[in-house]
Amino acid sequence: MSFFINENFYACIFLIRTILFVSVRNFRIFV
């Protein structure tokens, strides 16, 4: 169970990082 929670946690972190990276890139192109 602990391993499953850890896996989900890292998946969420990866997803948030990807979204932030894409939005930062779009923001730079926009400005």
PDB file of C-alpha atoms in Angstrom:
ATOM      1  CA  MET A   1       0.000   0.000   0.000  1.00  0.00           C
ATOM      2  CA  SER A   2       2.792   2.417   0.870  1.00  0.00           C
ATOM      3  CA  PHE A   3       4.470   1.694  -2.476  1.00  0.00           C
ATOM      4  CA  PHE A   4       1.196   2.416  -4.311  1.00  0.00           C
ATOM      5  CA  ILE A   5       0.805   5.788  -2.554  1.00  0.00           C
ATOM      6  CA  ASN A   6       4.431   6.640  -3.350  1.00  0.00           C
ATOM      7  CA  GLU A   7       3.878   5.767  -7.016  1.00  0.00           C
ATOM      8  CA  ASN A   8       0.784   7.969  -7.182  1.00  0.00           C
ATOM      9  CA  PHE A   9       2.634  10.809  -5.456  1.00  0.00           C
ATOM     10  CA  TYR A  10       5.485  10.754  -7.962  1.00  0.00           C
ATOM     11  CA  ALA A  11       3.020  10.522 -10.868  1.00  0.00           C
ATOM     12  CA  CYS A  12       1.243  13.667  -9.583  1.00  0.00           C
ATOM     13  CA  ILE A  13       4.548  15.510  -9.146  1.00  0.00           C
ATOM     14  CA  PHE A  14       5.589  14.562 -12.694  1.00  0.00           C
ATOM     15  CA  LEU A  15       2.238  15.715 -14.085  1.00  0.00           C
ATOM     16  CA  ILE A  16       2.415  19.067 -12.262  1.00  0.00           C
ATOM     17  CA  ARG A  17       6.015  19.612 -13.409  1.00  0.00           C
ATOM     18  CA  THR A  18       5.073  18.883 -17.010  1.00  0.00           C
ATOM     19  CA  ILE A  19       2.111  21.291 -16.899  1.00  0.00           C
ATOM     20  CA  LEU A  20       4.256  24.015 -15.308  1.00  0.00           C
ATOM     21  CA  PHE A  21       7.010  23.513 -17.884  1.00  0.00           C
ATOM     22  CA  VAL A  22       4.551  23.741 -20.790  1.00  0.00           C
ATOM     23  CA  SER A  23       2.813  26.825 -19.374  1.00  0.00           C
ATOM     24  CA  VAL A  24       6.171  28.544 -18.794  1.00  0.00           C
ATOM     25  CA  ARG A  25       7.193  27.812 -22.392  1.00  0.00           C
ATOM     26  CA  ASN A  26       3.871  29.121 -23.708  1.00  0.00           C
ATOM     27  CA  PHE A  27       4.194  32.199 -21.506  1.00  0.00           C
ATOM     28  CA  ARG A  28       7.673  32.953 -22.871  1.00  0.00           C
ATOM     29  CA  ILE A  29       6.460  32.592 -26.463  1.00  0.00           C
ATOM     30  CA  PHE A  30       3.417  34.726 -25.678  1.00  0.00           C
ATOM     31  CA  VAL A  31       5.487  37.556 -24.142  1.00  0.00           C
TER      32      VAL A  31
END
